[in-house]
Amino acid sequence: MLSHKLPKTYQAEKIEDKIYQKWEKSGKFNPDNLNLPPQSPNFTMVLPPPNITDKLHMGHASMLAIEDLIIRFHRMRGYRTLWVPGTDHAAIATQNVVEKKLLQEKGLTRHDLGREKFLQEVWSFLNKTQKTILHQTRKMGASLDWSREAFTLDKQRQKAVAQMFVDMYQEGIIYQGERLVNWCPRCHSTLADDEIEYKPQKTFLYTFRYWKNFPIPIATTRPETKLGDIAVAVHPQDKRYKKYIGKIYKGNFCGNFLEIKIIADKKIDKNFGTGAVGVTPAHSTIDWELGEKHKLEIKKVINEKGEIHSFYKKFKHLSSQEARKKIIEELEQKGLLEKKEEIENNLSLCYRCGTSIEPLPSKQWFVSVDKPLKKLGGKSLKEKSIEMVQKNKIQFIPSRFRKRYFYWMENLHDWCISRQIWFGHRIPVWYHRKNKNKIYVNIHPPKDIQNWKQDPDVLDTWFSSGMWTFSTLGWPENFKNGKKLNDLKYFHPTQMLETGYEILTLWVSRMIMMSLFALQEIPFEKVYLHGMILDENGKKMSKSKGNGIDPLDMIKKYNTDAVRLSLLIGNTPGNDIRLSEDKIASFRNFTNKLWNIIKFSLLLINNDTEKIKKIDTTYYQLTLSDQWIIYEFKNLIQEVTKLLKIYNFSLAGEKLYNFTKHSLADWYLEIAKIERNKNVKKIILKNIEEDLLKLWHPFIPFITEYLWEIQKKKKLLMISNWPKNNKYDFLNKNNFLYSSLTFNKKNIYSKKEVEKNFNLIKEIIVNIRRIRKENNIPLGKKIDVFIQANIQDKKIISQETKIIKNLFTYVKEIKFIQKQPQNVKTIKQPITGKIILYVAIENALNTKEEIKRIEKELQSLIKFKNILNTKLANKDFIKKAPATIVKKEKEKLQEVTKKIKELKLYQKKLIQ
RNA sequence: GGACGAUUAGCUCAGCUGGUUAGAGCGCUUCUCUUACAAAGAAGAGGUCACUGGUUCGAAUCCAGUAUCGUCCACCA
């Protein structure tokens, strides 16, 4: 397409899908097709697999934008770059969604359907959602290697998970044991911690003694569980009870014989209740811990139906409420109840039915985190995982999350991996139907299957996602006799994991342990943690609140690149980000700006109408603005590369934005319309524009690839090389200009001079524009400008008169003068101490306004001068601050003093 | 209750290891269809960087405390 035929605005909807198809068809998302030299470094990342429960939300979009940026940046820098896609079966979450759906649509529970039919329902549900998610992922522009796509519950991963379980079992770190679970007596199922809702409620705290001579009164909100008490715990330093510690008391509590040991534990709060707790290990999490610590017997009081066990004859089959009432009555009768007070506490409820949860002990499978392992040099999973982070083998970005990681790991208990649901990885354990002690653990079912019964439970979803970095790379097939093969050899450990900080503990820590166990190596070198996406009011976006912005809607309304930018700029690692539609819209406007910048550059580059016949040296000169933009751009490459290397995407994006919009468009392109060295401009623009598209590509891949494509480039932008800043170095022989034309070296300034001189021209122009505006000089009206300057500056300014006259200033003539012009009405404006600008006006000067303005400027200058004066008057500053800074401050003072002097003269004259 | 973070222009946020008279985007005011872009350009207004101390020649930046908000963990007998 010819550049002048490009539409006025960027129309993304027509091109995005085509561009993505082109990328995908090229096969270059797959590192095997990149044709890299063998010694190229690797860069691997796994996509945190989204749950298949729902479509993508802004959080996913943010994750995809960040990760794709990292991936594209590395790919362009010549890394063997692999980004592995996939989805997560999310056992509990998915089962819940399908169960709810089933109930709503057909009025059925999973028990009505039975295990097999229910699982069929789940699979047909996930086949749909999975497709949607993968489609949406492509819409975001994610350059994932689809040939390696995985699902945490596909055949390959099922094999891996089963193998892992068997390996761990044989190693002796998977074991079966009792644990308290959150049991819903109504739903008849266990609940995960995040399925519990807490509700503040008022309840009674009862204070009583078990029997008359019992030495310590205890306080409880659940007297009925006291039937199972085995101990009373007090604080070791509690003076009231110290003397009883270690003693055992026997007696009758409401018709039951109890044997109560007095134990001491620091966890007990001396000031709560009586400072003494009756310990019921079977029905309270804290008591369970105390029970484990002090090796107490577990006596069950409440059964799975939420009723008192038949063992307690007086209360058998009563609900806990009824039993509580009866016990309190009995205590009152016997005069044992000492106090009854109303307190507020948190009640745990089942999120589904609102029934209050009963903690019950039950048999579960565990992974031991404390057992020393030979393969880890005698260290446990916990110790080794902590060590890897301590030794900086794994680094967190931002680093403060180390603390959270350590805190979590150090307090880690054995990991309960069995879940009483149907959807997920079935535990590869079979029990013999006749011989209950016979157990079969294998990745394959036993041959005489009719004699065996498989464990009904499935594995915690984190068990399979914890293996994600290596299960996606062909483990266990690719791991033979302790040696890594194929993909596993090339791509593991991965270089980076990018994920939300909220699953640092749940997922990241597990991945580290699983990888250490399976491969004796870390899963990733760096962990970049992004924040959450909040709505305009700072609330977490969620479906139930209805405050979410759908990324697909935004892509349709604006464009993908705009959505990506809004998620990348102004977003720093570990911090939450508020997103509003306005932000996306403003970045859509920017993509349009970029579109027009390239369109215009192409117009200038391809414009052959001005063929130069005569050899005129000015056509080949590098002007001040040329040198300025080259220095700016060189600097930009350097800075952006550096910032991206340290994962500061936001700042890198901002720098790119400022250069593109403000340096390039506002100044250089406007000047390019004016200056006559078109051949030089063409070369500069061509190079800068090409490399600018490269720098932008990881942020906004679609528009950049398209603008690349219309220039009929052979290679995809996606796989072209990252720009090098020495290409823009004047002293470097590889400088892009040397090969194209010869230029007069006399005109080349140092970077410092270029900056200083260009800023001077800018200042003059901006001040002329301002003065015109403030004095209501109509645009058509051309005016005279007078400049008072020394010889050096005069030379610079006179070289640039063309620009000063034509860049939205409407200047007729620039005249150099020695002192303030007489006979002409002018506005005076010192640009620096030495350069003074006079702008001629015809209308009567609004003296009052002008005096006011001068006064204001003077005030700020004087304020500045005072700051400098006090600084320089400080002897310690002169003595202790670096010489360069002292020198700088002195120069500043000189400058500002001169400016003040000039302004004061002007002010004096005006007042006269 | 414990841990961690945030507090900078009306709004959303940048400001790396201390040295700018404190920055951007949006919004606001004024002017302009100037042949890349009105989804634009030009000019401008707007901040004692939450508060109180400390370290330092020098603090938005480092340290301590206070207040408010947020997140995670534990949920208290």
mmCIF file of N, CA, C and O (backbone and C1' of nucleotides) in Angstrom, chain B residues 35-75:
data_model
loop_
_atom_site.group_PDB
_atom_site.id
_atom_site.type_symbol
_atom_site.label_atom_id
_atom_site.label_comp_id
_atom_site.label_asym_id
_atom_site.label_seq_id
_atom_site.Cartn_x
_atom_site.Cartn_y
_atom_site.Cartn_z
ATOM 1 P P U B 35 -3.929 22.352 6.688
ATOM 2 O "O5'" U B 35 -2.908 21.122 6.634
ATOM 3 C "C5'" U B 35 -3.395 19.805 6.349
ATOM 4 C "C4'" U B 35 -2.856 19.317 5.035
ATOM 5 C "C3'" U B 35 -1.343 19.099 5.004
ATOM 6 O "O3'" U B 35 -0.976 17.848 5.537
ATOM 7 C "C1'" U B 35 -1.925 20.358 3.146
ATOM 8 P P A B 36 0.513 17.480 5.750
ATOM 9 O "O5'" A B 36 0.425 16.055 6.461
ATOM 10 C "C5'" A B 36 -0.116 14.934 5.785
ATOM 11 C "C4'" A B 36 -0.511 13.891 6.805
ATOM 12 C "C3'" A B 36 -1.501 14.378 7.855
ATOM 13 O "O3'" A B 36 -2.824 14.202 7.380
ATOM 14 C "C1'" A B 36 0.334 13.335 8.933
ATOM 15 P P C B 37 -4.008 15.163 7.886
ATOM 16 O "O5'" C B 37 -4.271 14.688 9.373
ATOM 17 C "C5'" C B 37 -4.917 13.441 9.618
ATOM 18 C "C4'" C B 37 -4.755 13.076 11.060
ATOM 19 C "C3'" C B 37 -5.362 14.045 12.059
ATOM 20 O "O3'" C B 37 -6.753 13.812 12.224
ATOM 21 C "C1'" C B 37 -3.201 13.396 12.770
ATOM 22 P P A B 38 -7.793 14.949 12.133
ATOM 23 O "O5'" A B 38 -8.701 14.857 13.449
ATOM 24 C "C5'" A B 38 -8.176 14.694 14.771
ATOM 25 C "C4'" A B 38 -9.022 15.536 15.720
ATOM 26 C "C3'" A B 38 -10.496 15.571 15.361
ATOM 27 O "O3'" A B 38 -11.267 15.233 16.503
ATOM 28 C "C1'" A B 38 -9.648 17.762 15.650
ATOM 29 P P A B 39 -11.875 13.794 16.747
ATOM 30 O "O5'" A B 39 -10.809 12.950 17.576
ATOM 31 C "C5'" A B 39 -10.633 13.106 19.018
ATOM 32 C "C4'" A B 39 -9.345 12.379 19.357
ATOM 33 C "C3'" A B 39 -8.241 12.788 18.417
ATOM 34 O "O3'" A B 39 -7.187 13.574 18.946
ATOM 35 C "C1'" A B 39 -8.753 10.428 18.197
ATOM 36 P P A B 40 -6.238 13.460 20.002
ATOM 37 O "O5'" A B 40 -4.962 14.166 19.358
ATOM 38 C "C5'" A B 40 -4.445 13.726 18.117
ATOM 39 C "C4'" A B 40 -4.089 14.913 17.234
ATOM 40 C "C3'" A B 40 -3.392 16.077 17.905
ATOM 41 O "O3'" A B 40 -2.031 15.802 18.142
ATOM 42 C "C1'" A B 40 -5.052 16.910 16.483
ATOM 43 P P G B 41 -1.301 16.473 19.381
ATOM 44 O "O5'" G B 41 -1.075 17.942 18.834
ATOM 45 C "C5'" G B 41 -0.250 18.137 17.695
ATOM 46 C "C4'" G B 41 -0.294 19.578 17.284
ATOM 47 C "C3'" G B 41 0.041 20.588 18.374
ATOM 48 O "O3'" G B 41 1.430 20.706 18.559
ATOM 49 C "C1'" G B 41 -1.895 21.288 17.236
ATOM 50 P P A B 42 1.977 21.049 20.004
ATOM 51 O "O5'" A B 42 1.590 22.588 20.126
ATOM 52 C "C5'" A B 42 2.212 23.532 19.273
ATOM 53 C "C4'" A B 42 1.690 24.893 19.582
ATOM 54 C "C3'" A B 42 1.730 25.292 21.051
ATOM 55 O "O3'" A B 42 3.016 25.733 21.438
ATOM 56 C "C1'" A B 42 -0.387 25.809 20.176
ATOM 57 P P A B 43 3.488 25.467 22.927
ATOM 58 O "O5'" A B 43 2.634 26.530 23.750
ATOM 59 C "C5'" A B 43 2.932 27.912 23.621
ATOM 60 C "C4'" A B 43 1.896 28.723 24.336
ATOM 61 C "C3'" A B 43 1.769 28.461 25.826
ATOM 62 O "O3'" A B 43 2.770 29.127 26.580
ATOM 63 C "C1'" A B 43 -0.371 28.521 24.858
ATOM 64 P P G B 44 3.278 28.452 27.947
ATOM 65 O "O5'" G B 44 1.981 28.503 28.890
ATOM 66 C "C5'" G B 44 1.540 29.733 29.411
ATOM 67 C "C4'" G B 44 0.189 29.603 30.052
ATOM 68 C "C3'" G B 44 0.119 28.872 31.380
ATOM 69 O "O3'" G B 44 0.592 29.673 32.443
ATOM 70 C "C1'" G B 44 -1.743 28.304 30.036
ATOM 71 P P A B 45 1.111 29.042 33.786
ATOM 72 O "O5'" A B 45 -0.245 28.803 34.578
ATOM 73 C "C5'" A B 45 -1.060 29.912 34.972
ATOM 74 C "C4'" A B 45 -2.353 29.407 35.555
ATOM 75 C "C3'" A B 45 -2.183 28.448 36.729
ATOM 76 O "O3'" A B 45 -2.046 29.164 37.943
ATOM 77 C "C1'" A B 45 -3.710 27.526 35.179
ATOM 78 P P G B 46 -1.030 28.654 39.043
ATOM 79 O "O5'" G B 46 -1.664 27.258 39.450
ATOM 80 C "C5'" G B 46 -2.878 27.197 40.211
ATOM 81 C "C4'" G B 46 -3.312 25.762 40.338
ATOM 82 C "C3'" G B 46 -2.286 24.867 41.034
ATOM 83 O "O3'" G B 46 -2.473 24.919 42.437
ATOM 84 C "C1'" G B 46 -3.042 23.840 39.035
ATOM 85 P P G B 47 -1.260 25.290 43.371
ATOM 86 O "O5'" G B 47 -0.704 23.892 43.864
ATOM 87 C "C5'" G B 47 -1.565 22.844 44.327
ATOM 88 C "C4'" G B 47 -0.729 21.724 44.835
ATOM 89 C "C3'" G B 47 0.395 22.137 45.795
ATOM 90 O "O3'" G B 47 -0.098 22.123 47.116
ATOM 91 C "C1'" G B 47 1.151 20.511 44.198
ATOM 92 P P U B 48 0.195 23.415 48.029
ATOM 93 O "O5'" U B 48 1.673 23.359 48.617
ATOM 94 C "C5'" U B 48 2.278 22.253 48.865
ATOM 95 C "C4'" U B 48 3.558 22.543 49.613
ATOM 96 C "C3'" U B 48 3.873 21.390 50.523
ATOM 97 O "O3'" U B 48 4.630 20.455 49.736
ATOM 98 C "C1'" U B 48 4.058 23.408 51.735
ATOM 99 P P C B 49 5.141 19.166 50.336
ATOM 100 O "O5'" C B 49 4.094 18.289 49.499
ATOM 101 C "C5'" C B 49 3.375 17.190 50.062
ATOM 102 C "C4'" C B 49 3.554 15.981 49.179
ATOM 103 C "C3'" C B 49 4.253 14.820 49.868
ATOM 104 O "O3'" C B 49 3.301 13.756 49.917
ATOM 105 C "C1'" C B 49 5.184 15.288 47.707
ATOM 106 P P A B 50 3.316 12.740 51.108
ATOM 107 O "O5'" A B 50 2.191 13.234 52.119
ATOM 108 C "C5'" A B 50 1.047 13.929 51.679
ATOM 109 C "C4'" A B 50 0.129 14.048 52.865
ATOM 110 C "C3'" A B 50 0.827 14.490 54.152
ATOM 111 O "O3'" A B 50 0.884 15.907 54.224
ATOM 112 C "C1'" A B 50 -0.449 12.544 54.574
ATOM 113 P P C B 51 2.247 16.596 54.801
ATOM 114 O "O5'" C B 51 2.099 16.369 56.367
ATOM 115 C "C5'" C B 51 0.970 16.895 57.072
ATOM 116 C "C4'" C B 51 0.958 16.354 58.479
ATOM 117 C "C3'" C B 51 2.273 16.501 59.234
ATOM 118 O "O3'" C B 51 2.411 17.799 59.787
ATOM 119 C "C1'" C B 51 1.474 14.301 59.497
ATOM 120 P P U B 52 3.881 18.443 59.927
ATOM 121 O "O5'" U B 52 4.486 17.625 61.141
ATOM 122 C "C5'" U B 52 3.843 17.650 62.418
ATOM 123 C "C4'" U B 52 4.600 16.767 63.381
ATOM 124 C "C3'" U B 52 6.107 16.947 63.349
ATOM 125 O "O3'" U B 52 6.500 18.081 64.107
ATOM 126 C "C1'" U B 52 5.593 14.639 63.368
ATOM 127 P P G B 53 7.972 18.689 63.900
ATOM 128 O "O5'" G B 53 8.820 17.721 64.832
ATOM 129 C "C5'" G B 53 10.155 17.467 64.522
ATOM 130 C "C4'" G B 53 10.581 16.170 65.176
ATOM 131 C "C3'" G B 53 11.964 15.717 64.762
ATOM 132 O "O3'" G B 53 12.957 16.356 65.541
ATOM 133 C "C1'" G B 53 10.479 13.924 64.457
ATOM 134 P P G B 54 14.229 16.987 64.778
ATOM 135 O "O5'" G B 54 15.060 15.668 64.443
ATOM 136 C "C5'" G B 54 15.455 14.775 65.487
ATOM 137 C "C4'" G B 54 15.944 13.475 64.923
ATOM 138 C "C3'" G B 54 17.114 13.585 63.959
ATOM 139 O "O3'" G B 54 18.344 13.737 64.638
ATOM 140 C "C1'" G B 54 15.505 12.092 63.091
ATOM 141 P P U B 55 19.539 14.518 63.937
ATOM 142 O "O5'" U B 55 20.027 13.495 62.824
ATOM 143 C "C5'" U B 55 20.632 12.255 63.181
ATOM 144 C "C4'" U B 55 20.996 11.467 61.949
ATOM 145 C "C3'" U B 55 21.801 12.238 60.921
ATOM 146 O "O3'" U B 55 23.180 12.243 61.238
ATOM 147 C "C1'" U B 55 20.018 11.111 59.837
ATOM 148 P P U B 56 23.978 13.652 61.217
ATOM 149 O "O5'" U B 56 24.021 13.999 59.669
ATOM 150 C "C5'" U B 56 24.685 13.138 58.757
ATOM 151 C "C4'" U B 56 24.409 13.570 57.347
ATOM 152 C "C3'" U B 56 24.687 15.043 57.052
ATOM 153 O "O3'" U B 56 26.058 15.265 56.803
ATOM 154 C "C1'" U B 56 22.593 14.419 56.139
ATOM 155 P P C B 57 26.710 16.630 57.380
ATOM 156 O "O5'" C B 57 26.024 17.800 56.544
ATOM 157 C "C5'" C B 57 26.188 19.152 56.942
ATOM 158 C "C4'" C B 57 25.746 20.058 55.819
ATOM 159 C "C3'" C B 57 24.396 19.714 55.212
ATOM 160 O "O3'" C B 57 23.360 20.324 55.952
ATOM 161 C "C1'" C B 57 25.977 20.015 53.475
ATOM 162 P P G B 58 22.045 19.470 56.240
ATOM 163 O "O5'" G B 58 21.449 19.266 54.777
ATOM 164 C "C5'" G B 58 20.811 20.361 54.126
ATOM 165 C "C4'" G B 58 20.441 19.979 52.718
ATOM 166 C "C3'" G B 58 19.482 18.795 52.597
ATOM 167 O "O3'" G B 58 18.151 19.229 52.751
ATOM 168 C "C1'" G B 58 21.274 18.540 51.075
ATOM 169 P P A B 59 17.077 18.296 53.464
ATOM 170 O "O5'" A B 59 16.035 17.932 52.325
ATOM 171 C "C5'" A B 59 16.344 17.378 51.073
ATOM 172 C "C4'" A B 59 15.300 16.341 50.715
ATOM 173 C "C3'" A B 59 14.035 16.385 51.564
ATOM 174 O "O3'" A B 59 12.909 15.987 50.783
ATOM 175 C "C1'" A B 59 15.151 14.322 51.898
ATOM 176 P P A B 60 12.081 16.991 49.922
ATOM 177 O "O5'" A B 60 10.851 16.126 49.403
ATOM 178 C "C5'" A B 60 9.843 15.691 50.310
ATOM 179 C "C4'" A B 60 9.212 14.420 49.826
ATOM 180 C "C3'" A B 60 10.105 13.185 49.961
ATOM 181 O "O3'" A B 60 9.915 12.580 51.215
ATOM 182 C "C1'" A B 60 9.228 13.308 47.758
ATOM 183 P P U B 61 11.105 11.797 51.923
ATOM 184 O "O5'" U B 61 11.722 10.846 50.810
ATOM 185 C "C5'" U B 61 11.122 9.563 50.528
ATOM 186 C "C4'" U B 61 11.889 8.916 49.397
ATOM 187 C "C3'" U B 61 13.225 8.318 49.812
ATOM 188 O "O3'" U B 61 13.311 6.970 49.368
ATOM 189 C "C1'" U B 61 13.480 9.808 47.958
ATOM 190 P P C B 62 12.880 5.829 50.372
ATOM 191 O "O5'" C B 62 14.051 5.860 51.446
ATOM 192 C "C5'" C B 62 15.269 5.173 51.194
ATOM 193 C "C4'" C B 62 16.157 5.229 52.422
ATOM 194 C "C3'" C B 62 15.416 5.052 53.740
ATOM 195 O "O3'" C B 62 15.234 3.679 54.044
ATOM 196 C "C1'" C B 62 16.836 6.925 53.893
ATOM 197 P P C B 63 13.965 3.231 54.896
ATOM 198 O "O5'" C B 63 14.323 3.711 56.377
ATOM 199 C "C5'" C B 63 15.413 3.116 57.087
ATOM 200 C "C4'" C B 63 15.496 3.707 58.471
ATOM 201 C "C3'" C B 63 14.187 3.708 59.243
ATOM 202 O "O3'" C B 63 13.952 2.459 59.867
ATOM 203 C "C1'" C B 63 15.194 5.841 59.404
ATOM 204 P P A B 64 12.420 2.006 60.131
ATOM 205 O "O5'" A B 64 12.009 2.932 61.360
ATOM 206 C "C5'" A B 64 12.595 2.724 62.640
ATOM 207 C "C4'" A B 64 12.075 3.749 63.614
ATOM 208 C "C3'" A B 64 10.562 3.834 63.717
ATOM 209 O "O3'" A B 64 10.019 2.836 64.559
ATOM 210 C "C1'" A B 64 11.460 6.012 63.527
ATOM 211 P P G B 65 8.537 2.332 64.282
ATOM 212 O "O5'" G B 65 7.635 3.549 64.777
ATOM 213 C "C5'" G B 65 7.516 3.828 66.171
ATOM 214 C "C4'" G B 65 6.843 5.152 66.377
ATOM 215 C "C3'" G B 65 5.412 5.259 65.866
ATOM 216 O "O3'" G B 65 4.480 4.706 66.764
ATOM 217 C "C1'" G B 65 6.624 7.165 65.177
ATOM 218 P P U B 66 3.075 4.152 66.199
ATOM 219 O "O5'" U B 66 2.294 5.487 65.804
ATOM 220 C "C5'" U B 66 1.828 6.383 66.798
ATOM 221 C "C4'" U B 66 1.106 7.545 66.171
ATOM 222 C "C3'" U B 66 -0.053 7.177 65.255
ATOM 223 O "O3'" U B 66 -1.242 6.878 65.967
ATOM 224 C "C1'" U B 66 1.293 8.795 64.189
ATOM 225 P P A B 67 -2.285 5.810 65.339
ATOM 226 O "O5'" A B 67 -2.962 6.649 64.166
ATOM 227 C "C5'" A B 67 -3.740 7.808 64.466
ATOM 228 C "C4'" A B 67 -4.143 8.496 63.192
ATOM 229 C "C3'" A B 67 -4.839 7.612 62.178
ATOM 230 O "O3'" A B 67 -6.213 7.462 62.468
ATOM 231 C "C1'" A B 67 -3.163 8.863 61.096
ATOM 232 P P U B 68 -6.972 6.103 62.137
ATOM 233 O "O5'" U B 68 -7.186 6.186 60.566
ATOM 234 C "C5'" U B 68 -8.073 7.153 60.005
ATOM 235 C "C4'" U B 68 -7.873 7.236 58.515
ATOM 236 C "C3'" U B 68 -8.032 5.924 57.760
ATOM 237 O "O3'" U B 68 -9.388 5.582 57.521
ATOM 238 C "C1'" U B 68 -6.065 7.000 57.034
ATOM 239 P P C B 69 -9.815 4.032 57.480
ATOM 240 O "O5'" C B 69 -9.279 3.577 56.057
ATOM 241 C "C5'" C B 69 -9.835 4.134 54.866
ATOM 242 C "C4'" C B 69 -8.996 3.747 53.678
ATOM 243 C "C3'" C B 69 -8.849 2.253 53.426
ATOM 244 O "O3'" C B 69 -9.991 1.694 52.791
ATOM 245 C "C1'" C B 69 -6.739 3.280 53.222
ATOM 246 P P G B 70 -10.338 0.146 53.047
ATOM 247 O "O5'" G B 70 -9.215 -0.620 52.213
ATOM 248 C "C5'" G B 70 -9.180 -0.509 50.801
ATOM 249 C "C4'" G B 70 -7.922 -1.134 50.269
ATOM 250 C "C3'" G B 70 -7.737 -2.609 50.563
ATOM 251 O "O3'" G B 70 -8.515 -3.416 49.708
ATOM 252 C "C1'" G B 70 -5.694 -1.473 50.908
ATOM 253 P P U B 71 -9.028 -4.851 50.212
ATOM 254 O "O5'" U B 71 -7.723 -5.738 50.057
ATOM 255 C "C5'" U B 71 -7.196 -6.012 48.757
ATOM 256 C "C4'" U B 71 -5.864 -6.712 48.885
ATOM 257 C "C3'" U B 71 -5.881 -7.989 49.706
ATOM 258 O "O3'" U B 71 -6.342 -9.097 48.948
ATOM 259 C "C1'" U B 71 -4.044 -6.661 50.367
ATOM 260 P P C B 72 -7.109 -10.268 49.716
ATOM 261 O "O5'" C B 72 -5.909 -11.075 50.383
ATOM 262 C "C5'" C B 72 -4.966 -11.770 49.576
ATOM 263 C "C4'" C B 72 -3.786 -12.176 50.417
ATOM 264 C "C3'" C B 72 -4.089 -13.090 51.588
ATOM 265 O "O3'" C B 72 -4.201 -14.443 51.195
ATOM 266 C "C1'" C B 72 -2.687 -11.339 52.320
ATOM 267 P P C B 73 -5.181 -15.388 51.989
ATOM 268 O "O5'" C B 73 -4.415 -15.574 53.380
ATOM 269 C "C5'" C B 73 -3.173 -16.265 53.421
ATOM 270 C "C4'" C B 73 -2.579 -16.182 54.807
ATOM 271 C "C3'" C B 73 -3.453 -16.706 55.938
ATOM 272 O "O3'" C B 73 -3.405 -18.121 56.033
ATOM 273 C "C1'" C B 73 -2.510 -14.642 56.573
ATOM 274 P P A B 74 -4.720 -18.895 56.563
ATOM 275 O "O5'" A B 74 -4.800 -18.435 58.072
ATOM 276 C "C5'" A B 74 -3.809 -18.884 58.998
ATOM 277 C "C4'" A B 74 -4.080 -18.289 60.348
ATOM 278 C "C3'" A B 74 -5.486 -18.512 60.880
ATOM 279 O "O3'" A B 74 -5.647 -19.795 61.434
ATOM 280 C "C1'" A B 74 -4.861 -16.249 61.193
ATOM 281 P P C B 75 -7.066 -20.449 61.337
ATOM 282 O "O5'" C B 75 -7.723 -20.081 62.710
ATOM 283 C "C5'" C B 75 -9.105 -19.830 62.804
ATOM 284 C "C4'" C B 75 -9.297 -18.493 63.464
ATOM 285 C "C3'" C B 75 -10.743 -18.084 63.629
ATOM 286 O "O3'" C B 75 -11.307 -18.709 64.766
ATOM 287 C "C1'" C B 75 -9.514 -16.263 62.781
#
